PDB file of C-alpha atoms (C1' of nucleotides) in Angstrom:
ATOM      1  CA  MET A 139      78.828 124.430 115.567  1.00 69.00           C
ATOM      2  CA  GLU A 140      78.798 126.508 112.427  1.00 79.00           C
ATOM      3  CA  LEU A 141      76.792 129.677 112.536  1.00 86.00           C
ATOM      4  CA  LEU A 142      74.993 128.990 109.273  1.00 90.00           C
ATOM      5  CA  GLN A 143      73.867 125.644 110.646  1.00 92.00           C
ATOM      6  CA  ILE A 144      72.459 127.344 113.717  1.00 92.00           C
ATOM      7  CA  LEU A 145      70.556 129.724 111.479  1.00 93.00           C
ATOM      8  CA  GLU A 146      69.277 126.843 109.387  1.00 93.00           C
ATOM      9  CA  CYS A 147      67.867 124.930 112.324  1.00 91.00           C
ATOM     10  CA  SER A 148      66.448 127.926 114.172  1.00 91.00           C
ATOM     11  CA  PRO A 149      62.704 128.291 113.743  1.00 92.00           C
ATOM     12  CA  PRO A 150      61.199 131.620 112.715  1.00 92.00           C
ATOM     13  CA  LEU A 151      60.935 133.867 115.743  1.00 93.00           C
ATOM     14  CA  ALA A 152      57.178 133.904 115.421  1.00 89.00           C
ATOM     15  CA  ARG A 153      56.825 130.121 115.407  1.00 91.00           C
ATOM     16  CA  GLU A 154      58.404 129.009 118.641  1.00 93.00           C
ATOM     17  CA  PRO A 155      60.779 130.393 121.259  1.00 95.00           C
ATOM     18  CA  LEU A 156      64.464 130.039 120.532  1.00 95.00           C
ATOM     19  CA  ASP A 157      66.492 128.018 122.967  1.00 94.00           C
ATOM     20  CA  ALA A 158      69.555 129.569 124.542  1.00 95.00           C
ATOM     21  CA  GLU A 159      72.037 128.098 122.088  1.00 95.00           C
ATOM     22  CA  GLN A 160      70.084 129.122 119.020  1.00 95.00           C
ATOM     23  CA  ALA A 161      69.598 132.599 120.437  1.00 97.00           C
ATOM     24  CA  ALA A 162      73.308 132.970 121.104  1.00 97.00           C
ATOM     25  CA  GLY A 163      74.181 132.019 117.546  1.00 97.00           C
ATOM     26  CA  VAL A 164      71.554 134.162 115.901  1.00 98.00           C
ATOM     27  CA  ALA A 165      72.397 137.101 118.135  1.00 98.00           C
ATOM     28  CA  ARG A 166      75.992 137.020 116.948  1.00 98.00           C
ATOM     29  CA  VAL A 167      74.839 137.613 113.395  1.00 98.00           C
ATOM     30  CA  PHE A 168      72.400 140.365 114.300  1.00 98.00           C
ATOM     31  CA  LYS A 169      75.020 142.021 116.419  1.00 98.00           C
ATOM     32  CA  ALA A 170      77.231 142.141 113.367  1.00 98.00           C
ATOM     33  CA  LEU A 171      74.403 143.909 111.557  1.00 98.00           C
ATOM     34  CA  GLY A 172      73.871 146.293 114.452  1.00 98.00           C
ATOM     35  CA  ASP A 173      76.411 148.845 113.338  1.00 98.00           C
ATOM     36  CA  PRO A 174      75.664 151.475 110.700  1.00 98.00           C
ATOM     37  CA  VAL A 175      79.070 151.208 109.079  1.00 98.00           C
ATOM     38  CA  ARG A 176      78.828 147.442 108.757  1.00 98.00           C
ATOM     39  CA  LEU A 177      75.321 147.701 107.353  1.00 98.00           C
ATOM     40  CA  ARG A 178      76.517 150.098 104.698  1.00 98.00           C
ATOM     41  CA  ILE A 179      79.496 147.914 103.899  1.00 98.00           C
ATOM     42  CA  LEU A 180      77.238 144.906 103.580  1.00 98.00           C
ATOM     43  CA  SER A 181      74.819 146.759 101.349  1.00 97.00           C
ATOM     44  CA  ILE A 182      77.696 147.875  99.153  1.00 97.00           C
ATOM     45  CA  VAL A 183      78.895 144.307  98.806  1.00 97.00           C
ATOM     46  CA  ALA A 184      75.419 142.840  98.429  1.00 96.00           C
ATOM     47  CA  SER A 185      74.240 145.266  95.792  1.00 94.00           C
ATOM     48  CA  ARG A 186      77.369 145.194  93.694  1.00 91.00           C
ATOM     49  CA  GLU A 187      76.968 144.049  90.114  1.00 84.00           C
ATOM     50  CA  GLY A 188      79.273 141.108  89.651  1.00 84.00           C
ATOM     51  CA  GLY A 189      79.189 140.394  93.341  1.00 88.00           C
ATOM     52  CA  GLU A 190      82.722 141.446  94.123  1.00 94.00           C
ATOM     53  CA  VAL A 191      84.021 144.487  95.905  1.00 97.00           C
ATOM     54  CA  CYS A 192      87.629 145.408  96.462  1.00 97.00           C
ATOM     55  CA  VAL A 193      88.517 146.665  99.906  1.00 97.00           C
ATOM     56  CA  CYS A 194      89.839 149.854  98.409  1.00 95.00           C
ATOM     57  CA  ASP A 195      86.395 150.609  97.003  1.00 95.00           C
ATOM     58  CA  ILE A 196      84.856 150.251 100.434  1.00 97.00           C
ATOM     59  CA  THR A 197      87.486 152.309 102.187  1.00 97.00           C
ATOM     60  CA  GLY A 198      86.873 155.088  99.721  1.00 95.00           C
ATOM     61  CA  ALA A 199      83.190 155.226 100.635  1.00 95.00           C
ATOM     62  CA  PHE A 200      83.815 156.148 104.268  1.00 97.00           C
ATOM     63  CA  GLU A 201      85.689 158.734 106.241  1.00 96.00           C
ATOM     64  CA  LEU A 202      87.196 156.064 108.409  1.00 98.00           C
ATOM     65  CA  SER A 203      90.684 154.687 108.677  1.00 98.00           C
ATOM     66  CA  GLN A 204      91.654 151.636 106.678  1.00 98.00           C
ATOM     67  CA  PRO A 205      92.136 149.476 109.793  1.00 98.00           C
ATOM     68  CA  THR A 206      88.644 150.347 110.976  1.00 98.00           C
ATOM     69  CA  ILE A 207      87.125 149.189 107.700  1.00 98.00           C
ATOM     70  CA  SER A 208      89.262 146.078 107.860  1.00 98.00           C
ATOM     71  CA  HIS A 209      87.958 145.419 111.347  1.00 98.00           C
ATOM     72  CA  HIS A 210      84.344 145.694 110.234  1.00 98.00           C
ATOM     73  CA  LEU A 211      84.966 143.405 107.288  1.00 98.00           C
ATOM     74  CA  LYS A 212      86.378 140.838 109.658  1.00 98.00           C
ATOM     75  CA  VAL A 213      83.302 141.012 111.871  1.00 98.00           C
ATOM     76  CA  LEU A 214      81.011 140.478 108.892  1.00 98.00           C
ATOM     77  CA  LYS A 215      83.188 137.626 107.686  1.00 98.00           C
ATOM     78  CA  ASP A 216      83.375 135.933 111.079  1.00 98.00           C
ATOM     79  CA  VAL A 217      79.607 135.552 111.218  1.00 98.00           C
ATOM     80  CA  GLY A 218      79.411 134.216 107.684  1.00 97.00           C
ATOM     81  CA  LEU A 219      77.778 137.159 105.956  1.00 98.00           C
ATOM     82  CA  ILE A 220      80.637 137.683 103.514  1.00 98.00           C
ATOM     83  CA  THR A 221      83.696 135.855 102.235  1.00 97.00           C
ATOM     84  CA  SER A 222      87.016 137.143 101.001  1.00 97.00           C
ATOM     85  CA  GLU A 223      89.462 136.168  98.345  1.00 97.00           C
ATOM     86  CA  ARG A 224      92.908 137.569  97.745  1.00 96.00           C
ATOM     87  CA  ARG A 225      94.030 138.148  94.161  1.00 95.00           C
ATOM     88  CA  ALA A 226      97.384 139.776  93.698  1.00 92.00           C
ATOM     89  CA  SER A 227      97.599 142.794  95.971  1.00 94.00           C
ATOM     90  CA  TRP A 228      93.869 143.134  96.353  1.00 97.00           C
ATOM     91  CA  VAL A 229      91.296 141.388  98.495  1.00 98.00           C
ATOM     92  CA  TYR A 230      87.782 140.994  97.180  1.00 98.00           C
ATOM     93  CA  TYR A 231      84.721 140.477  99.302  1.00 98.00           C
ATOM     94  CA  ARG A 232      81.420 138.955  98.285  1.00 97.00           C
ATOM     95  CA  LEU A 233      78.090 138.276  99.894  1.00 97.00           C
ATOM     96  CA  VAL A 234      77.022 134.904 101.264  1.00 96.00           C
ATOM     97  CA  PRO A 235      73.373 135.049 100.203  1.00 95.00           C
ATOM     98  CA  GLU A 236      72.464 131.897 102.138  1.00 95.00           C
ATOM     99  CA  THR A 237      73.206 133.569 105.442  1.00 96.00           C
ATOM    100  CA  LEU A 238      71.172 136.620 104.536  1.00 96.00           C
ATOM    101  CA  GLY A 239      68.339 134.406 103.365  1.00 95.00           C
ATOM    102  CA  GLU A 240      68.285 132.395 106.578  1.00 95.00           C
ATOM    103  CA  LEU A 241      68.140 135.592 108.597  1.00 96.00           C
ATOM    104  CA  SER A 242      65.302 136.890 106.485  1.00 96.00           C
ATOM    105  CA  ALA A 243      63.367 133.665 106.977  1.00 95.00           C
ATOM    106  CA  LEU A 244      63.960 133.842 110.703  1.00 96.00           C
ATOM    107  CA  LEU A 245      62.299 137.229 110.830  1.00 96.00           C
ATOM    108  CA  THR A 246      59.321 136.298 108.727  1.00 89.00           C
ATOM    109  CA  ALA A 247      56.395 137.820 110.543  1.00 72.00           C
ATOM    110  CA  PRO A 248      53.357 135.755 111.408  1.00 73.00           C
ATOM    111  CA  ALA A 249      50.448 136.078 109.021  1.00 68.00           C
ATOM    112  CA  THR A 250      48.493 139.153 110.019  1.00 58.00           C
ATOM    113  CA  VAL A 251      45.058 137.525 109.926  1.00 51.00           C
TER     114      VAL A 251
ATOM    115  CA  MET B 185      61.900 160.360 111.926  1.00 70.00           C
ATOM    116  CA  GLU B 186      60.133 157.240 113.069  1.00 78.00           C
ATOM    117  CA  LEU B 187      62.117 154.068 112.919  1.00 86.00           C
ATOM    118  CA  LEU B 188      59.414 152.115 111.133  1.00 90.00           C
ATOM    119  CA  GLN B 189      59.359 154.772 108.424  1.00 91.00           C
ATOM    120  CA  ILE B 190      63.082 154.435 107.969  1.00 91.00           C
ATOM    121  CA  LEU B 191      62.679 150.695 107.596  1.00 93.00           C
ATOM    122  CA  GLU B 192      59.876 151.192 105.113  1.00 93.00           C
ATOM    123  CA  CYS B 193      61.880 153.441 102.838  1.00 91.00           C
ATOM    124  CA  SER B 194      65.130 151.530 103.068  1.00 91.00           C
ATOM    125  CA  PRO B 195      65.804 149.368 100.030  1.00 92.00           C
ATOM    126  CA  PRO B 196      66.769 145.714 100.451  1.00 93.00           C
ATOM    127  CA  LEU B 197      70.458 145.464 101.254  1.00 93.00           C
ATOM    128  CA  ALA B 198      71.076 143.599  98.046  1.00 89.00           C
ATOM    129  CA  ARG B 199      69.438 146.204  95.830  1.00 91.00           C
ATOM    130  CA  GLU B 200      71.364 149.363  96.525  1.00 93.00           C
ATOM    131  CA  PRO B 201      73.692 150.737  99.191  1.00 95.00           C
ATOM    132  CA  LEU B 202      72.055 152.300 102.223  1.00 95.00           C
ATOM    133  CA  ASP B 203      72.774 155.926 102.886  1.00 94.00           C
ATOM    134  CA  ALA B 204      74.118 156.956 106.269  1.00 95.00           C
ATOM    135  CA  GLU B 205      70.761 157.905 107.738  1.00 95.00           C
ATOM    136  CA  GLN B 206      69.031 154.730 106.656  1.00 96.00           C
ATOM    137  CA  ALA B 207      71.923 152.666 107.947  1.00 97.00           C
ATOM    138  CA  ALA B 208      71.807 154.384 111.320  1.00 97.00           C
ATOM    139  CA  GLY B 209      68.108 153.692 111.703  1.00 97.00           C
ATOM    140  CA  VAL B 210      68.252 150.107 110.565  1.00 98.00           C
ATOM    141  CA  ALA B 211      71.311 149.444 112.703  1.00 98.00           C
ATOM    142  CA  ARG B 212      69.410 150.510 115.802  1.00 98.00           C
ATOM    143  CA  VAL B 213      66.870 147.769 115.215  1.00 98.00           C
ATOM    144  CA  PHE B 214      69.451 145.097 114.464  1.00 98.00           C
ATOM    145  CA  LYS B 215      71.427 146.131 117.497  1.00 98.00           C
ATOM    146  CA  ALA B 216      68.328 145.489 119.567  1.00 98.00           C
ATOM    147  CA  LEU B 217      68.212 141.999 118.075  1.00 98.00           C
ATOM    148  CA  GLY B 218      71.903 141.472 118.729  1.00 98.00           C
ATOM    149  CA  ASP B 219      71.501 140.148 122.233  1.00 98.00           C
ATOM    150  CA  PRO B 220      70.567 136.542 122.977  1.00 98.00           C
ATOM    151  CA  VAL B 221      68.264 137.429 125.843  1.00 98.00           C
ATOM    152  CA  ARG B 222      66.361 139.946 123.754  1.00 98.00           C
ATOM    153  CA  LEU B 223      66.075 137.483 120.893  1.00 98.00           C
ATOM    154  CA  ARG B 224      64.580 134.902 123.211  1.00 98.00           C
ATOM    155  CA  ILE B 225      62.213 137.455 124.704  1.00 98.00           C
ATOM    156  CA  LEU B 226      61.119 138.509 121.238  1.00 98.00           C
ATOM    157  CA  SER B 227      60.582 134.919 120.145  1.00 97.00           C
ATOM    158  CA  ILE B 228      58.517 134.275 123.270  1.00 97.00           C
ATOM    159  CA  VAL B 229      56.332 137.274 122.512  1.00 97.00           C
ATOM    160  CA  ALA B 230      56.158 136.605 118.788  1.00 96.00           C
ATOM    161  CA  SER B 231      55.252 132.956 119.061  1.00 94.00           C
ATOM    162  CA  ARG B 232      52.674 133.331 121.791  1.00 91.00           C
ATOM    163  CA  GLU B 233      49.167 132.204 120.964  1.00 84.00           C
ATOM    164  CA  GLY B 234      46.903 135.174 121.490  1.00 84.00           C
ATOM    165  CA  GLY B 235      49.797 137.516 120.940  1.00 88.00           C
ATOM    166  CA  GLU B 236      50.140 138.736 124.491  1.00 94.00           C
ATOM    167  CA  VAL B 237      52.736 137.960 127.089  1.00 97.00           C
ATOM    168  CA  CYS B 238      52.763 139.156 130.656  1.00 97.00           C
ATOM    169  CA  VAL B 239      56.111 140.378 131.949  1.00 97.00           C
ATOM    170  CA  CYS B 240      55.948 137.833 134.737  1.00 95.00           C
ATOM    171  CA  ASP B 241      55.887 135.030 132.175  1.00 95.00           C
ATOM    172  CA  ILE B 242      59.041 136.367 130.593  1.00 97.00           C
ATOM    173  CA  THR B 243      60.854 136.899 133.849  1.00 97.00           C
ATOM    174  CA  GLY B 244      60.130 133.319 134.788  1.00 94.00           C
ATOM    175  CA  ALA B 245      61.841 132.035 131.660  1.00 95.00           C
ATOM    176  CA  PHE B 246      65.246 133.480 132.554  1.00 97.00           C
ATOM    177  CA  GLU B 247      67.665 133.381 135.426  1.00 96.00           C
ATOM    178  CA  LEU B 248      68.006 137.126 135.321  1.00 98.00           C
ATOM    179  CA  SER B 249      66.820 139.850 137.630  1.00 98.00           C
ATOM    180  CA  GLN B 250      63.509 141.532 136.996  1.00 98.00           C
ATOM    181  CA  PRO B 251      65.125 144.914 136.242  1.00 98.00           C
ATOM    182  CA  THR B 252      67.310 143.297 133.620  1.00 98.00           C
ATOM    183  CA  ILE B 253      64.301 141.827 131.828  1.00 98.00           C
ATOM    184  CA  SER B 254      62.557 145.169 132.117  1.00 98.00           C
ATOM    185  CA  HIS B 255      65.567 146.839 130.552  1.00 98.00           C
ATOM    186  CA  HIS B 256      65.572 144.457 127.599  1.00 98.00           C
ATOM    187  CA  LEU B 257      61.847 144.935 127.066  1.00 98.00           C
ATOM    188  CA  LYS B 258      62.425 148.667 126.919  1.00 98.00           C
ATOM    189  CA  VAL B 259      65.119 148.270 124.299  1.00 98.00           C
ATOM    190  CA  LEU B 260      62.844 146.141 122.130  1.00 98.00           C
ATOM    191  CA  LYS B 261      60.020 148.598 122.623  1.00 98.00           C
ATOM    192  CA  ASP B 262      62.135 151.657 121.825  1.00 98.00           C
ATOM    193  CA  VAL B 263      62.965 150.323 118.370  1.00 98.00           C
ATOM    194  CA  GLY B 264      59.359 149.435 117.644  1.00 97.00           C
ATOM    195  CA  LEU B 265      59.576 145.670 117.747  1.00 98.00           C
ATOM    196  CA  ILE B 266      57.035 145.312 120.534  1.00 98.00           C
ATOM    197  CA  THR B 267      54.397 147.387 122.298  1.00 98.00           C
ATOM    198  CA  SER B 268      53.145 147.294 125.845  1.00 97.00           C
ATOM    199  CA  GLU B 269      49.819 147.767 127.511  1.00 96.00           C
ATOM    200  CA  ARG B 270      49.092 147.955 131.202  1.00 96.00           C
ATOM    201  CA  ARG B 271      45.992 146.233 132.533  1.00 95.00           C
ATOM    202  CA  ALA B 272      45.502 146.293 136.267  1.00 92.00           C
ATOM    203  CA  SER B 273      48.763 145.328 137.906  1.00 94.00           C
ATOM    204  CA  TRP B 274      50.170 143.593 134.876  1.00 97.00           C
ATOM    205  CA  VAL B 275      51.854 144.812 131.733  1.00 98.00           C
ATOM    206  CA  TYR B 276      51.381 142.857 128.545  1.00 98.00           C
ATOM    207  CA  TYR B 277      53.702 142.946 125.585  1.00 98.00           C
ATOM    208  CA  ARG B 278      52.904 142.083 122.004  1.00 97.00           C
ATOM    209  CA  LEU B 279      54.771 141.906 118.737  1.00 97.00           C
ATOM    210  CA  VAL B 280      54.685 144.621 116.081  1.00 96.00           C
ATOM    211  CA  PRO B 281      54.677 142.339 113.041  1.00 95.00           C
ATOM    212  CA  GLU B 282      55.145 145.231 110.620  1.00 95.00           C
ATOM    213  CA  THR B 283      58.579 146.003 111.998  1.00 96.00           C
ATOM    214  CA  LEU B 284      59.640 142.390 111.826  1.00 96.00           C
ATOM    215  CA  GLY B 285      58.292 142.155 108.286  1.00 95.00           C
ATOM    216  CA  GLU B 286      60.183 145.234 107.145  1.00 95.00           C
ATOM    217  CA  LEU B 287      63.387 143.831 108.559  1.00 96.00           C
ATOM    218  CA  SER B 288      62.802 140.534 106.837  1.00 96.00           C
ATOM    219  CA  ALA B 289      62.225 142.280 103.526  1.00 95.00           C
ATOM    220  CA  LEU B 290      65.379 144.305 104.011  1.00 96.00           C
ATOM    221  CA  LEU B 291      67.406 141.115 104.268  1.00 96.00           C
ATOM    222  CA  THR B 292      65.849 139.428 101.285  1.00 89.00           C
ATOM    223  CA  ALA B 293      68.789 137.884  99.487  1.00 72.00           C
ATOM    224  CA  PRO B 294      69.319 138.484  95.793  1.00 73.00           C
ATOM    225  CA  ALA B 295      68.078 135.738  93.522  1.00 67.00           C
ATOM    226  CA  THR B 296      70.799 133.113  93.319  1.00 58.00           C
ATOM    227  CA  VAL B 297      70.781 132.757  89.553  1.00 52.00           C
TER     228      VAL B 297
ATOM    229  C1'  DT C  45      45.332 155.501 154.279  1.00 94.87           C
ATOM    230  C1'  DG C  46      48.371 151.803 154.281  1.00 94.87           C
ATOM    231  C1'  DT C  47      50.133 147.633 152.393  1.00 94.87           C
ATOM    232  C1'  DC C  48      51.109 144.266 148.969  1.00 94.87           C
ATOM    233  C1'  DT C  49      52.362 142.807 144.248  1.00 94.87           C
ATOM    234  C1'  DA C  50      53.978 143.833 139.600  1.00 94.87           C
ATOM    235  C1'  DT C  51      56.819 146.622 136.869  1.00 94.87           C
ATOM    236  C1'  DA C  52      59.976 150.541 135.899  1.00 94.87           C
ATOM    237  C1'  DT C  53      63.822 153.572 136.992  1.00 94.87           C
ATOM    238  C1'  DT C  54      68.317 154.797 139.021  1.00 94.87           C
ATOM    239  C1'  DG C  55      73.053 154.264 139.881  1.00 94.87           C
ATOM    240  C1'  DA C  56      77.139 151.479 139.942  1.00 94.87           C
ATOM    241  C1'  DC C  57      80.348 148.396 137.807  1.00 94.87           C
ATOM    242  C1'  DA C  58      82.693 145.269 134.787  1.00 94.87           C
ATOM    243  C1'  DT C  59      82.998 143.998 130.164  1.00 94.87           C
ATOM    244  C1'  DA C  60      82.581 144.731 125.201  1.00 94.87           C
ATOM    245  C1'  DC C  61      83.189 147.627 121.254  1.00 94.87           C
ATOM    246  C1'  DA C  62      84.404 151.292 117.650  1.00 94.87           C
ATOM    247  C1'  DT C  63      88.049 153.879 116.484  1.00 94.87           C
ATOM    248  C1'  DC C  64      92.711 155.443 115.962  1.00 94.87           C
ATOM    249  C1'  DT C  65      98.009 155.104 115.284  1.00 94.87           C
ATOM    250  C1'  DA C  66     101.755 152.171 114.610  1.00 94.87           C
ATOM    251  C1'  DT C  67     103.282 148.070 112.839  1.00 94.87           C
ATOM    252  C1'  DT C  68     103.267 143.790 110.271  1.00 94.87           C
ATOM    253  C1'  DC C  69     102.129 140.853 106.477  1.00 94.87           C
ATOM    254  C1'  DC C  70     101.641 139.726 101.595  1.00 94.87           C
ATOM    255  C1'  DG C  71     102.334 140.198  96.452  1.00 94.87           C
ATOM    256  C1'  DG C  72     104.196 142.364  92.647  1.00 94.87           C
ATOM    257  C1'  DC C  73     108.055 144.953  90.550  1.00 94.87           C
ATOM    258  C1'  DT C  74     112.618 146.583  89.651  1.00 94.87           C
TER     259       DT C  74
ATOM    260  C1'  DA D  58     117.258 141.190  97.596  1.00 94.87           C
ATOM    261  C1'  DG D  59     114.962 145.442  98.268  1.00 94.87           C
ATOM    262  C1'  DC D  60     111.108 148.452  97.813  1.00 94.87           C
ATOM    263  C1'  DC D  61     106.308 149.816  97.352  1.00 94.87           C
ATOM    264  C1'  DG D  62     101.284 149.616  97.853  1.00 94.87           C
ATOM    265  C1'  DG D  63      97.190 147.152  99.657  1.00 94.87           C
ATOM    266  C1'  DA D  64      95.327 144.925 103.561  1.00 94.87           C
ATOM    267  C1'  DA D  65      95.490 142.807 108.251  1.00 94.87           C
ATOM    268  C1'  DT D  66      96.939 142.805 113.086  1.00 94.87           C
ATOM    269  C1'  DA D  67      98.325 144.800 117.666  1.00 94.87           C
ATOM    270  C1'  DG D  68      97.773 147.881 121.211  1.00 94.87           C
ATOM    271  C1'  DA D  69      95.584 151.910 123.349  1.00 94.87           C
ATOM    272  C1'  DT D  70      91.553 154.657 124.590  1.00 94.87           C
ATOM    273  C1'  DG D  71      87.042 156.518 125.259  1.00 94.87           C
ATOM    274  C1'  DT D  72      82.328 155.164 125.085  1.00 94.87           C
ATOM    275  C1'  DA D  73      78.420 151.945 125.113  1.00 94.87           C
ATOM    276  C1'  DT D  74      76.188 148.021 127.154  1.00 94.87           C
ATOM    277  C1'  DG D  75      74.483 144.112 130.182  1.00 94.87           C
ATOM    278  C1'  DT D  76      73.824 143.150 134.742  1.00 94.87           C
ATOM    279  C1'  DC D  77      72.688 143.802 139.534  1.00 94.87           C
ATOM    280  C1'  DA D  78      70.941 145.882 144.103  1.00 94.87           C
ATOM    281  C1'  DA D  79      68.278 149.514 145.692  1.00 94.87           C
ATOM    282  C1'  DT D  80      64.551 152.421 145.041  1.00 94.87           C
ATOM    283  C1'  DA D  81      60.451 154.369 142.911  1.00 94.87           C
ATOM    284  C1'  DT D  82      55.930 153.985 140.725  1.00 94.87           C
ATOM    285  C1'  DA D  83      51.396 152.130 139.680  1.00 94.87           C
ATOM    286  C1'  DG D  84      47.362 149.752 140.745  1.00 94.87           C
ATOM    287  C1'  DA D  85      44.481 146.562 143.735  1.00 94.87           C
ATOM    288  C1'  DC D  86      42.546 145.734 148.007  1.00 94.87           C
ATOM    289  C1'  DA D  87      41.695 145.864 152.918  1.00 94.87           C
TER     290       DA D  87
END
DNA sequence: TGTCTATATTGACATACATCTATTCCGGCT
DNA sequence: AGCCGGAATAGATGTATGTCAATATAGACA
């Protein structure tokens, strides 16, 4: 089952308990967000005017090796938070806003009455 | 610095890149959410009428040892997602909706124009 | 005081993960 | 074809993490 589909059919945490399968799917995405480097990469991609970021731009923002950045990009891509497209020698990444939106909805807190 | 404060002053991912300190703080919370058992525990606590869950209720919902559940509760508590209160022999956990709300806001996707 | 129940802590262990170096893959260029 | 630069993959390594059994702690009650 696709991860985005799991997110779509998972109720907000505050509405009813997740079943084991939903929890496993959702946890994969949160785990991807549970690393400071990946969070910064995602925020760079998500906040970019035009929506596209070249890998070289990301690599330049960190004091980490190129393979490490590549690894983190793969993790984010595998859970459906970003997509990639190769053009000539460069690979461009962009956000998948639907995934982020589903996550946000999942975390919507109950009305503080 | 308190984790909730870091969440409060961190811009939505899609607005501007997180700095290293913000990312480290936010990542701690997402890492706590990055485990299926903890997600299910949190959803049990968050969706409970009355807001309180006894540890024994949680333990009964999993085929895991009591120390393991206790460990996961501590992780969720350490990042400010839940709080605990002891009354007589029992310990009750409840959601901290502010933390969940801050996280949700952080993930708010950019307007899909 | 002693015992019983509920929860937390400790210590051990196997697995997962972040990072690096070395290498490979892919396009463009000469 | 051969080379070069950008990016991905493979393999290695130290550290973090999820789990358990054993033990400790806290409170109720006899």
